[in-house]
CSV table of C-alpha atoms and ligand atoms in Angstrom, one decimal:
chain,number,residue,atom,x,y,z
A,1,UNK,CA,131.6,90.2,110.6
A,2,UNK,CA,128.3,90.6,108.6
A,3,UNK,CA,126.4,91.2,111.4
A,4,UNK,CA,128.5,95.1,112.4
A,5,UNK,CA,127.0,98.1,111.8
A,6,UNK,CA,128.4,100.1,109.3
A,7,UNK,CA,130.1,102.4,111.6
A,8,UNK,CA,131.7,99.1,112.9
A,9,UNK,CA,133.1,97.7,109.3
A,10,UNK,CA,134.2,101.4,109.0
A,11,UNK,CA,136.1,101.4,111.9
A,12,UNK,CA,137.2,97.9,111.3
A,13,UNK,CA,138.8,98.9,107.7
A,14,UNK,CA,140.0,101.8,108.5
A,15,UNK,CA,142.2,99.7,111.3
A,16,UNK,CA,142.9,96.7,108.8
A,17,UNK,CA,140.7,94.6,111.3
A,18,UNK,CA,139.2,93.2,107.7
A,19,UNK,CA,139.4,93.9,104.4
A,20,UNK,CA,136.6,95.3,102.1
A,21,UNK,CA,137.3,92.6,99.4
A,22,UNK,CA,136.7,89.9,102.7
A,23,UNK,CA,133.4,92.0,103.8
A,24,UNK,CA,132.6,91.8,100.2
A,25,UNK,CA,132.8,88.2,100.1
A,26,UNK,CA,131.0,87.8,103.1
A,27,UNK,CA,127.9,89.2,102.1
A,28,UNK,CA,128.2,87.7,99.1
A,29,UNK,CA,128.2,84.1,100.1
A,30,UNK,CA,125.5,85.0,102.6
A,31,UNK,CA,123.1,85.9,99.6
A,32,UNK,CA,123.5,83.4,97.6
A,33,UNK,CA,122.6,81.1,100.9
A,34,UNK,CA,119.8,83.1,102.0
A,35,UNK,CA,118.4,84.8,98.9
A,36,UNK,CA,116.1,81.8,96.9
A,37,UNK,CA,114.2,82.2,100.2
A,38,UNK,CA,114.1,85.7,101.1
A,39,UNK,CA,113.5,87.1,97.2
A,40,UNK,CA,115.5,90.1,98.4
A,41,UNK,CA,117.8,91.0,96.0
A,42,UNK,CA,117.0,90.9,91.9
A,43,UNK,CA,120.6,91.5,90.4
A,44,UNK,CA,123.6,90.8,92.3
A,45,UNK,CA,126.6,91.9,90.7
A,46,UNK,CA,129.2,89.8,92.5
A,47,UNK,CA,132.0,90.3,89.9
A,48,UNK,CA,131.4,94.1,89.4
A,49,UNK,CA,131.6,94.2,93.6
A,50,UNK,CA,134.4,92.6,93.9
A,51,UNK,CA,136.5,94.8,91.4
A,52,UNK,CA,135.3,98.0,93.5
A,53,UNK,CA,136.2,95.9,96.9
A,54,UNK,CA,140.2,95.3,95.7
A,55,UNK,CA,139.8,98.9,94.6
A,56,UNK,CA,138.8,100.0,97.7
A,57,UNK,CA,141.8,98.6,99.6
A,58,UNK,CA,143.9,99.9,97.8
A,59,UNK,CA,142.5,103.3,98.8
A,60,UNK,CA,142.2,102.2,102.4
A,61,UNK,CA,146.1,100.9,102.4
A,62,UNK,CA,147.6,104.7,101.0
A,63,UNK,CA,145.6,106.5,103.6
A,64,UNK,CA,143.1,107.8,100.4
A,65,UNK,CA,139.8,106.6,102.1
A,66,UNK,CA,136.8,108.5,103.4
A,67,UNK,CA,134.2,106.6,105.5
A,68,UNK,CA,132.2,104.4,103.2
A,69,UNK,CA,135.3,103.4,101.3
A,70,UNK,CA,135.5,99.8,100.9
A,71,UNK,CA,131.8,99.1,102.5
A,72,UNK,CA,129.2,97.2,100.3
A,73,UNK,CA,125.9,98.8,99.8
A,74,UNK,CA,122.7,97.6,97.8
A,75,UNK,CA,120.7,99.6,96.4
A,76,UNK,CA,116.5,99.3,95.6
A,77,UNK,CA,116.2,98.7,92.0
A,78,UNK,CA,114.9,102.0,91.4
A,79,UNK,CA,118.2,103.9,91.0
A,80,UNK,CA,119.5,103.8,87.6
A,81,UNK,CA,123.4,102.4,88.0
A,82,UNK,CA,125.2,102.9,84.9
A,83,UNK,CA,125.7,99.6,83.4
A,84,UNK,CA,124.0,97.4,85.6
A,85,UNK,CA,120.4,96.6,85.2
A,86,UNK,CA,117.6,98.9,86.9
A,87,UNK,CA,114.0,97.0,86.5
A,88,UNK,CA,112.0,99.2,89.3
A,89,UNK,CA,110.4,95.8,89.9
A,90,UNK,CA,108.8,95.5,86.6
A,91,UNK,CA,108.6,93.8,83.2
A,92,UNK,CA,109.0,97.1,81.1
A,93,UNK,CA,111.9,97.6,82.7
A,94,UNK,CA,113.2,94.3,82.6
A,95,UNK,CA,115.2,94.7,80.0
A,96,UNK,CA,117.3,98.2,81.3
A,97,UNK,CA,120.2,99.2,80.9
A,98,UNK,CA,120.6,102.3,82.4
A,99,UNK,CA,123.0,104.9,80.5
A,100,UNK,CA,124.0,107.2,83.4
A,101,UNK,CA,124.3,106.4,87.5
A,102,UNK,CA,121.6,108.3,89.5
A,103,UNK,CA,122.9,111.3,91.2
A,104,UNK,CA,123.0,109.2,94.7
A,105,UNK,CA,124.5,106.2,93.4
A,106,UNK,CA,127.3,108.6,91.4
A,107,UNK,CA,127.7,110.0,95.0
A,108,UNK,CA,128.1,107.0,97.1
A,109,UNK,CA,130.6,105.3,94.1
A,110,UNK,CA,133.0,109.0,94.9
A,111,UNK,CA,132.7,107.8,97.8
A,112,UNK,CA,134.5,104.3,97.6
A,113,UNK,CA,131.0,102.5,98.2
A,114,UNK,CA,130.7,98.9,96.9
A,115,UNK,CA,127.5,98.0,95.3
A,116,UNK,CA,126.8,94.7,96.1
A,117,UNK,CA,123.4,94.5,94.1
A,118,UNK,CA,120.4,95.7,93.7
A,119,UNK,CA,117.2,94.8,95.4
A,120,UNK,CA,113.9,93.7,94.8
A,121,UNK,CA,110.6,96.0,95.8
A,122,UNK,CA,106.9,96.7,94.3
A,123,UNK,CA,106.8,97.6,90.7
A,124,UNK,CA,107.2,101.0,90.1
A,125,UNK,CA,107.6,101.5,94.1
A,126,UNK,CA,103.2,101.5,94.4
A,127,UNK,CA,102.8,98.8,97.1
A,128,UNK,CA,103.1,98.3,101.0
A,129,UNK,CA,103.9,94.8,101.0
A,130,UNK,CA,105.9,93.7,98.1
A,131,UNK,CA,103.7,91.5,96.8
A,132,UNK,CA,103.9,93.9,93.3
A,133,UNK,CA,107.3,92.8,91.8
A,134,UNK,CA,107.4,91.4,88.4
A,135,UNK,CA,110.6,89.5,90.3
A,136,UNK,CA,107.8,87.7,92.7
A,137,UNK,CA,107.1,88.8,96.1
A,138,UNK,CA,109.9,89.4,98.9
A,139,UNK,CA,109.9,87.0,102.5
A,140,UNK,CA,109.8,88.9,106.3
A,141,UNK,CA,113.5,87.8,108.0
A,142,UNK,CA,111.3,87.2,111.3
A,143,UNK,CA,109.2,84.9,109.3
A,144,UNK,CA,108.4,83.6,105.8
A,145,UNK,CA,104.9,83.4,105.8
A,146,UNK,CA,104.8,87.4,106.1
A,147,UNK,CA,105.2,90.0,104.7
A,148,UNK,CA,108.5,92.6,104.7
A,149,UNK,CA,106.3,95.9,103.9
A,150,UNK,CA,106.8,97.9,101.0
A,151,UNK,CA,107.8,99.3,98.8
A,152,UNK,CA,111.4,99.1,99.9
A,153,UNK,CA,110.7,95.9,101.5
A,154,UNK,CA,114.0,94.3,99.3
A,155,UNK,CA,116.4,96.3,100.9
A,156,UNK,CA,114.4,96.7,104.7
A,157,UNK,CA,114.7,92.5,104.5
A,158,UNK,CA,118.4,92.5,103.2
A,159,UNK,CA,119.5,94.4,106.3
A,160,UNK,CA,117.1,92.7,108.6
A,161,UNK,CA,119.0,88.9,107.4
A,162,UNK,CA,122.2,91.0,107.4
A,163,UNK,CA,122.8,89.8,104.1
A,164,UNK,CA,123.6,93.6,103.9
A,165,UNK,CA,124.5,95.7,106.3
A,166,UNK,CA,123.2,99.3,104.9
A,167,UNK,CA,121.1,99.9,101.9
A,168,UNK,CA,118.8,102.8,100.2
A,169,UNK,CA,115.7,102.8,99.4
A,170,UNK,CA,112.5,105.5,98.4
A,171,UNK,CA,109.6,107.4,100.3
A,172,UNK,CA,106.7,108.2,98.2
A,173,UNK,CA,104.0,107.7,101.0
A,174,UNK,CA,106.0,104.9,103.5
A,175,UNK,CA,107.9,103.4,101.6
A,176,UNK,CA,111.6,103.3,103.5
A,177,UNK,CA,109.7,103.8,107.4
A,178,UNK,CA,106.8,100.8,106.8
A,179,UNK,CA,108.7,98.0,106.0
A,180,UNK,CA,111.7,99.6,108.0
A,181,UNK,CA,109.3,98.6,111.2
A,182,UNK,CA,107.5,95.7,109.6
A,183,UNK,CA,111.5,94.5,109.1
A,184,UNK,CA,113.1,95.6,112.7
A,185,UNK,CA,115.3,98.2,111.2
A,186,UNK,CA,116.6,101.6,111.0
A,187,UNK,CA,115.1,103.5,108.0
A,188,UNK,CA,114.8,107.3,107.1
A,189,UNK,CA,113.1,109.5,104.7
A,190,UNK,CA,114.8,112.7,104.5
A,191,UNK,CA,112.9,116.3,103.6
A,192,UNK,CA,111.7,116.4,100.5
A,193,UNK,CA,114.5,118.1,98.3
A,194,UNK,CA,117.7,116.8,101.1
A,195,UNK,CA,118.6,114.5,97.7
A,196,UNK,CA,118.9,114.6,94.7
A,197,UNK,CA,116.0,112.4,92.7
A,198,UNK,CA,118.2,112.8,90.0
A,199,UNK,CA,118.3,109.1,88.6
A,200,UNK,CA,115.5,107.8,90.6
A,201,UNK,CA,112.8,106.2,88.2
A,202,UNK,CA,110.0,108.7,89.4
A,203,UNK,CA,107.0,107.5,90.5
A,204,UNK,CA,104.8,111.0,91.9
A,205,UNK,CA,107.4,113.2,92.0
A,206,UNK,CA,106.2,116.1,94.2
A,207,UNK,CA,106.3,113.3,97.1
A,208,UNK,CA,109.4,110.7,95.7
A,209,UNK,CA,112.4,110.9,98.1
A,210,UNK,CA,115.5,108.6,98.8
A,211,UNK,CA,116.7,107.6,101.7
A,212,UNK,CA,119.2,105.5,104.0
A,213,UNK,CA,117.8,101.8,105.7
A,214,UNK,CA,120.4,100.0,108.3
A,215,UNK,CA,120.4,98.5,111.3
A,216,UNK,CA,121.2,101.9,113.8
A,217,UNK,CA,119.9,105.3,113.6
A,218,UNK,CA,124.0,106.0,113.2
A,219,UNK,CA,124.7,104.2,110.5
A,220,UNK,CA,121.4,105.9,108.7
A,221,UNK,CA,123.3,109.2,109.6
A,222,UNK,CA,126.9,108.1,108.3
A,223,UNK,CA,124.5,107.2,104.8
A,224,UNK,CA,123.1,110.4,104.1
A,225,UNK,CA,125.6,112.6,104.6
A,226,UNK,CA,126.6,110.4,101.1
A,227,UNK,CA,123.7,110.9,99.7
A,228,UNK,CA,122.6,114.4,100.5
A,229,UNK,CA,123.1,117.5,99.4
A,230,UNK,CA,121.8,120.1,96.1
A,231,UNK,CA,121.8,118.4,92.6
A,232,UNK,CA,121.8,120.9,89.4
A,233,UNK,CA,120.2,117.9,87.8
A,234,UNK,CA,117.3,118.0,90.3
A,235,UNK,CA,115.4,121.0,89.9
A,236,UNK,CA,113.5,120.2,93.3
A,237,UNK,CA,116.3,119.7,95.6
A,238,UNK,CA,117.6,122.3,98.0
A,239,UNK,CA,120.5,124.3,97.7
A,240,UNK,CA,121.1,124.3,101.7
A,241,UNK,CA,124.2,123.4,103.6
A,242,UNK,CA,124.6,119.4,105.1
A,243,UNK,CA,125.4,119.3,108.3
A,244,UNK,CA,127.7,116.8,109.9
A,245,UNK,CA,124.9,114.4,110.9
A,246,UNK,CA,127.1,112.0,112.7
A,247,UNK,CA,129.1,115.1,114.9
A,248,UNK,CA,125.4,115.5,115.6
A,249,UNK,CA,124.4,112.6,117.1
A,250,UNK,CA,125.0,113.6,120.6
A,251,UNK,CA,123.2,116.0,121.2
A,252,UNK,CA,121.3,116.0,125.7
A,253,UNK,CA,117.3,115.7,124.5
A,254,UNK,CA,117.2,117.0,128.0
A,255,UNK,CA,114.3,119.4,127.7
A,256,UNK,CA,112.9,118.6,123.8
A,257,UNK,CA,109.5,119.1,123.5
A,258,UNK,CA,108.6,115.9,121.9
A,259,UNK,CA,104.9,116.2,120.4
A,260,UNK,CA,102.1,112.9,120.5
A,261,UNK,CA,99.4,113.4,117.7
A,262,UNK,CA,96.0,112.2,119.2
A,263,UNK,CA,95.0,111.1,116.1
A,264,UNK,CA,98.1,108.5,115.6
A,265,UNK,CA,96.2,107.0,118.7
A,266,UNK,CA,92.9,105.9,117.5
A,267,UNK,CA,90.8,102.9,116.3
A,268,UNK,CA,92.5,100.7,114.5
A,269,UNK,CA,96.2,100.6,116.3
A,270,UNK,CA,97.9,97.7,117.5
A,271,UNK,CA,97.5,97.5,121.7
A,272,UNK,CA,100.8,96.2,122.0
A,273,UNK,CA,102.0,98.5,119.2
A,274,UNK,CA,100.6,101.2,121.3
A,275,UNK,CA,102.0,99.8,124.6
A,276,UNK,CA,105.9,99.7,122.9
A,277,UNK,CA,105.3,103.5,122.0
A,278,UNK,CA,104.3,104.1,125.4
A,279,UNK,CA,107.2,102.2,126.5
A,280,UNK,CA,109.0,104.3,124.3
A,281,UNK,CA,107.9,107.5,125.6
A,282,UNK,CA,109.3,106.2,128.8
A,283,UNK,CA,112.8,106.3,127.7
A,284,UNK,CA,112.8,109.1,126.1
A,285,UNK,CA,111.6,110.6,129.1
A,286,UNK,CA,114.3,109.5,131.6
A,287,UNK,CA,116.4,111.0,128.8
A,288,UNK,CA,114.9,115.1,129.8
A,289,UNK,CA,112.5,114.8,127.1
A,290,UNK,CA,109.1,116.5,127.6
A,291,UNK,CA,106.2,115.1,125.8
A,292,UNK,CA,103.2,117.2,125.2
A,293,UNK,CA,99.4,115.9,123.5
A,294,UNK,CA,99.2,118.0,120.2
A,295,UNK,CA,96.7,117.9,117.7
A,296,UNK,CA,97.1,117.1,113.3
A,297,UNK,CA,93.5,117.1,112.9
A,298,UNK,CA,94.0,116.0,109.2
A,299,UNK,CA,95.7,113.2,109.4
A,300,UNK,CA,92.1,110.8,108.5
A,301,UNK,CA,92.6,113.0,105.0
A,302,UNK,CA,95.9,111.6,104.3
A,303,UNK,CA,94.9,108.4,102.5
A,304,UNK,CA,92.4,109.7,100.4
A,305,UNK,CA,94.8,112.9,99.6
A,306,UNK,CA,97.2,110.8,98.4
A,307,UNK,CA,95.6,108.5,96.3
A,308,UNK,CA,94.8,111.3,94.1
A,309,UNK,CA,98.2,112.9,94.0
A,310,UNK,CA,99.8,109.9,94.1
A,311,UNK,CA,98.2,108.4,90.9
A,312,UNK,CA,97.4,111.5,89.1
A,313,UNK,CA,101.7,112.4,89.0
A,314,UNK,CA,102.2,108.2,88.3
A,315,UNK,CA,99.6,108.1,85.0
A,316,UNK,CA,101.7,111.4,84.1
A,317,UNK,CA,105.3,109.7,84.8
A,318,UNK,CA,104.2,106.7,83.5
A,319,UNK,CA,103.2,107.8,80.4
A,320,UNK,CA,106.9,107.4,79.2
A,321,UNK,CA,106.7,104.0,78.8
A,322,UNK,CA,105.0,103.5,75.2
A,323,UNK,CA,107.3,100.7,74.1
A,324,UNK,CA,108.9,102.8,71.8
A,325,UNK,CA,112.1,104.6,73.5
A,326,UNK,CA,112.9,102.0,76.5
A,327,UNK,CA,111.9,99.0,77.9
A,328,UNK,CA,109.2,96.3,77.1
A,329,UNK,CA,108.1,96.3,73.4
A,330,UNK,CA,104.9,94.4,71.9
A,331,UNK,CA,105.7,92.4,69.5
A,332,UNK,CA,103.7,92.4,65.9
A,333,UNK,CA,101.9,95.3,66.6
A,334,UNK,CA,99.2,96.2,64.3
A,335,UNK,CA,99.8,99.3,63.9
A,336,UNK,CA,101.6,102.9,66.5
A,337,UNK,CA,98.8,102.7,68.7
A,338,UNK,CA,98.6,99.2,69.1
A,339,UNK,CA,101.9,98.9,69.7
A,340,UNK,CA,101.3,101.3,73.3
A,341,UNK,CA,98.4,99.5,73.7
A,342,UNK,CA,99.9,96.2,74.1
A,343,UNK,CA,103.2,97.5,74.9
A,344,UNK,CA,101.4,98.7,78.2
A,345,UNK,CA,99.4,95.9,78.8
A,346,UNK,CA,101.9,93.3,78.5
A,347,UNK,CA,104.3,94.9,80.8
A,348,UNK,CA,102.5,96.5,83.7
A,349,UNK,CA,101.5,95.0,86.5
A,350,UNK,CA,97.2,94.5,87.8
A,351,UNK,CA,98.6,97.8,90.9
A,352,UNK,CA,100.5,99.5,88.6
A,353,UNK,CA,97.1,99.5,85.9
A,354,UNK,CA,95.3,100.8,88.7
A,355,UNK,CA,96.6,104.0,89.6
A,356,UNK,CA,97.2,105.0,85.6
A,357,UNK,CA,93.4,104.5,85.6
A,358,UNK,CA,92.5,106.1,88.7
A,359,UNK,CA,94.7,109.4,87.6
A,360,UNK,CA,93.7,109.9,84.9
A,361,UNK,CA,90.5,110.2,85.8
A,362,UNK,CA,91.2,112.4,88.7
A,363,UNK,CA,93.0,114.4,86.1
A,364,UNK,CA,90.3,113.8,83.4
A,365,UNK,CA,88.9,117.9,82.8
A,366,UNK,CA,85.4,117.2,83.8
A,367,UNK,CA,87.2,115.7,87.3
A,368,UNK,CA,89.8,117.5,87.9
A,369,UNK,CA,88.7,120.7,90.0
A,370,UNK,CA,86.1,117.8,91.9
A,371,UNK,CA,89.2,115.5,92.6
A,372,UNK,CA,93.1,116.6,92.3
A,373,UNK,CA,92.2,120.5,92.5
A,374,UNK,CA,90.7,119.5,95.7
A,375,UNK,CA,93.0,117.1,97.0
A,376,UNK,CA,96.1,119.7,96.7
A,377,UNK,CA,94.2,122.2,98.8
A,378,UNK,CA,93.8,119.4,101.4
A,379,UNK,CA,97.6,119.0,101.0
A,380,UNK,CA,98.0,122.6,101.9
A,381,UNK,CA,96.1,122.2,105.2
A,382,UNK,CA,97.6,118.6,105.9
A,383,UNK,CA,101.0,121.0,106.3
A,384,UNK,CA,99.6,123.7,107.8
A,385,UNK,CA,98.4,121.1,110.9
A,386,UNK,CA,102.3,120.2,110.9
A,387,UNK,CA,103.6,123.8,111.1
A,388,UNK,CA,101.3,124.4,113.3
A,389,UNK,CA,102.6,122.5,115.5
A,390,UNK,CA,106.3,122.2,115.5
A,391,UNK,CA,104.9,125.7,116.9
A,392,UNK,CA,104.6,124.1,120.3
A,393,UNK,CA,107.2,120.9,120.1
A,394,UNK,CA,110.6,119.9,118.5
A,395,UNK,CA,109.7,117.2,117.2
A,396,UNK,CA,106.5,114.6,116.6
A,397,UNK,CA,106.7,110.9,117.9
A,398,UNK,CA,104.5,107.3,117.0
A,399,UNK,CA,103.5,104.4,115.7
A,400,UNK,CA,105.0,103.7,112.6
A,401,UNK,CA,102.5,101.4,111.3
A,402,UNK,CA,98.8,100.1,113.0
A,403,UNK,CA,99.4,96.4,113.2
A,404,UNK,CA,102.9,94.2,112.5
A,405,UNK,CA,103.5,92.7,109.4
A,406,UNK,CA,100.7,90.7,107.9
A,407,UNK,CA,100.8,86.9,105.8
A,408,UNK,CA,101.7,87.3,102.5
A,409,UNK,CA,97.9,87.5,99.9
A,410,UNK,CA,96.3,88.4,102.9
A,411,UNK,CA,95.6,92.3,101.5
A,412,UNK,CA,95.7,91.3,98.1
A,413,UNK,CA,92.1,91.3,96.9
A,414,UNK,CA,91.7,94.7,99.4
A,415,UNK,CA,93.7,97.4,98.0
A,416,UNK,CA,92.0,99.4,100.0
A,417,UNK,CA,93.2,97.6,103.7
A,418,UNK,CA,96.4,97.3,101.7
A,419,UNK,CA,96.0,101.4,101.3
A,420,UNK,CA,95.6,102.1,105.2
A,421,UNK,CA,99.5,100.6,106.2
A,422,UNK,CA,99.8,103.9,105.5
A,423,UNK,CA,98.3,106.0,107.5
A,424,UNK,CA,101.0,106.7,110.1
A,425,UNK,CA,103.2,107.5,107.4
A,426,UNK,CA,101.4,109.0,104.4
A,427,UNK,CA,101.1,112.6,105.8
A,428,UNK,CA,104.9,113.4,106.6
A,429,UNK,CA,105.5,113.1,102.6
A,430,UNK,CA,102.8,115.2,101.3
A,431,UNK,CA,103.7,118.0,103.8
A,432,UNK,CA,107.1,117.0,102.2
A,433,UNK,CA,108.8,116.6,106.0
A,434,UNK,CA,111.5,114.1,107.2
A,435,UNK,CA,110.8,111.1,109.0
A,436,UNK,CA,112.6,108.6,110.8
A,437,UNK,CA,111.3,104.8,111.5
A,438,UNK,CA,113.3,102.8,114.7
A,439,UNK,CA,113.1,99.1,115.7
A,440,UNK,CA,110.5,99.4,119.0
A,441,UNK,CA,109.4,95.9,120.2
A,442,UNK,CA,107.6,92.9,118.8
A,443,UNK,CA,104.2,91.8,118.2
A,444,UNK,CA,103.9,88.0,118.6
A,445,UNK,CA,107.7,87.8,117.1
A,446,UNK,CA,107.6,90.3,114.6
A,447,UNK,CA,108.9,93.7,114.5
A,448,UNK,CA,107.4,97.2,114.9
A,449,UNK,CA,108.4,100.6,115.2
A,450,UNK,CA,108.5,103.9,116.5
A,451,UNK,CA,108.1,107.1,114.2
A,452,UNK,CA,110.2,110.4,115.0
A,453,UNK,CA,108.9,113.3,112.3
A,454,UNK,CA,111.0,116.3,111.9
A,455,UNK,CA,110.2,119.9,110.5
A,456,UNK,CA,112.3,120.6,107.7
A,457,UNK,CA,115.5,120.2,107.5
A,458,UNK,CA,115.6,118.3,110.8
A,459,UNK,CA,117.3,115.2,110.2
A,460,UNK,CA,120.3,116.0,112.5
A,461,UNK,CA,117.6,116.4,115.7
A,462,UNK,CA,115.3,113.0,114.9
A,463,UNK,CA,118.7,110.9,113.8
A,464,UNK,CA,120.1,112.1,117.4
A,465,UNK,CA,116.2,111.0,119.1
A,466,UNK,CA,116.9,108.0,117.2
A,467,UNK,CA,120.5,107.4,118.5
A,468,UNK,CA,119.7,108.4,121.9
A,469,UNK,CA,117.0,105.8,122.3
A,470,UNK,CA,119.1,103.4,120.6
A,471,UNK,CA,121.5,103.7,123.6
A,472,UNK,CA,119.4,103.5,126.1
A,473,UNK,CA,117.6,100.2,124.2
A,474,UNK,CA,118.6,97.4,122.0
A,475,UNK,CA,115.1,96.2,119.3
A,476,UNK,CA,118.2,97.0,116.7
A,477,UNK,CA,120.1,94.4,117.8
A,478,UNK,CA,117.9,91.7,117.3
A,479,UNK,CA,118.0,89.3,114.5
A,480,UNK,CA,115.8,87.3,113.1
A,481,UNK,CA,116.1,83.4,113.5
A,482,UNK,CA,117.5,83.3,110.0
A,483,UNK,CA,120.7,85.5,110.6
A,484,UNK,CA,121.5,83.0,113.6
A,485,UNK,CA,122.2,80.2,111.2
A,486,UNK,CA,125.4,81.8,109.8
B,501,LIG,N1,102.3,102.0,100.1
B,501,LIG,C1,102.3,103.6,99.2
B,501,LIG,C2,101.8,103.1,97.6
B,501,LIG,O1,101.5,102.4,97.7
B,501,LIG,C3,103.8,103.9,99.3
B,501,LIG,C4,104.5,103.9,98.3
B,501,LIG,C5,105.8,104.3,98.4
B,501,LIG,O2,106.1,105.1,99.4
B,501,LIG,N2,106.8,103.8,97.6
B,501,LIG,O3,101.9,104.2,97.1
């Protein structure tokens, strides 16, 4: 049962092959068995999950069910959940219990979802390896010595190890797609504004976007259906109709024009990953897609631009953690200023502090024009590159990451090499576009992903292409050895 996709679980619930309580119990058992090895969950909500499952079973009995009724899910611990701890992977919020639900959590509640737990993550979503969590690193279920990617690594590792069939994450510069690739699962970052950010702890507000993580594109479509939509509580959410994502999954891709950015295939790309991307291209060609080389000339500037803009926004967003209103408070401060200083010194980790320092620096009056303003200008050039490309092609395809997962500790002493993990993903956030990563092969027994990028609000199109690919391949069905022991 625990190896089923969300679509299969949904069908089984409707046909009464099993109940929500049975599935929920099966996942809770599995989490209990493997979480100590993988460290994917910060909080497991066993009791409330079973209560929710019992209620869902009642609704299923009386025919009041929606597609996700009774389905257990896990949320990255960045989504506020009323009455359940929301730590954001930080000591700062270790004692924080939100008084309200994030819009996404509320939507899932209304849809009858069972919340099984909150997943581990890099502190405040800053990282590419999940090693920046106050709760310790997450291990990759494919090899316990390597990282799962980050910052949504708890969610992707949990789905990969089949501790849950679906989870949600957030993606500011790659945090859904990169760990999805490194764990061998499917993850979608929607268009900026497609999914409400209300109640999602802010890192870099102009880049953050929540999205689904599951085994398949079909499952991501199912999850996105519930997550997407306009929200009056989020001024950046966009009021545009939500298509029927699942309904649009069986569209032919004959004649679909797919662009291959030459900048995504240059130096630094692992040759085996490149080979898998070429194989994916061949599969899609067989289905009728046509490929064309394109150029995104400012790709090389996306990491430097991101590492000005994201820290700038984070330094502003994280100024709210002052030891006064909520979160960690230092003991016995000498005065108010000391309270601020000590609380922040004691409760933020090194990477968060590094970003606050960089952000404060680039926003300071003497450097604002040289760094922040300049970065905003280049950000516009990066978006323009994509818009030019979308005049020639319908979607864009490339690798998700330059390398497979690396050993725990391998990059912790060298932040710049860590930042380069997101070389193919950050520009998508800077432009606000939707991007998806799907499993596409293995390098030394570690999974890797292929990325599909669509134009604004074209989630349905990239989900469909991924679904067509998954109908003719089985990379997404592979399970880590750990998963086979139950
Ligand atoms: N790895 C990137 C960073 O550390 C992206 C993180 C994210 O998408 N949340 O900022």
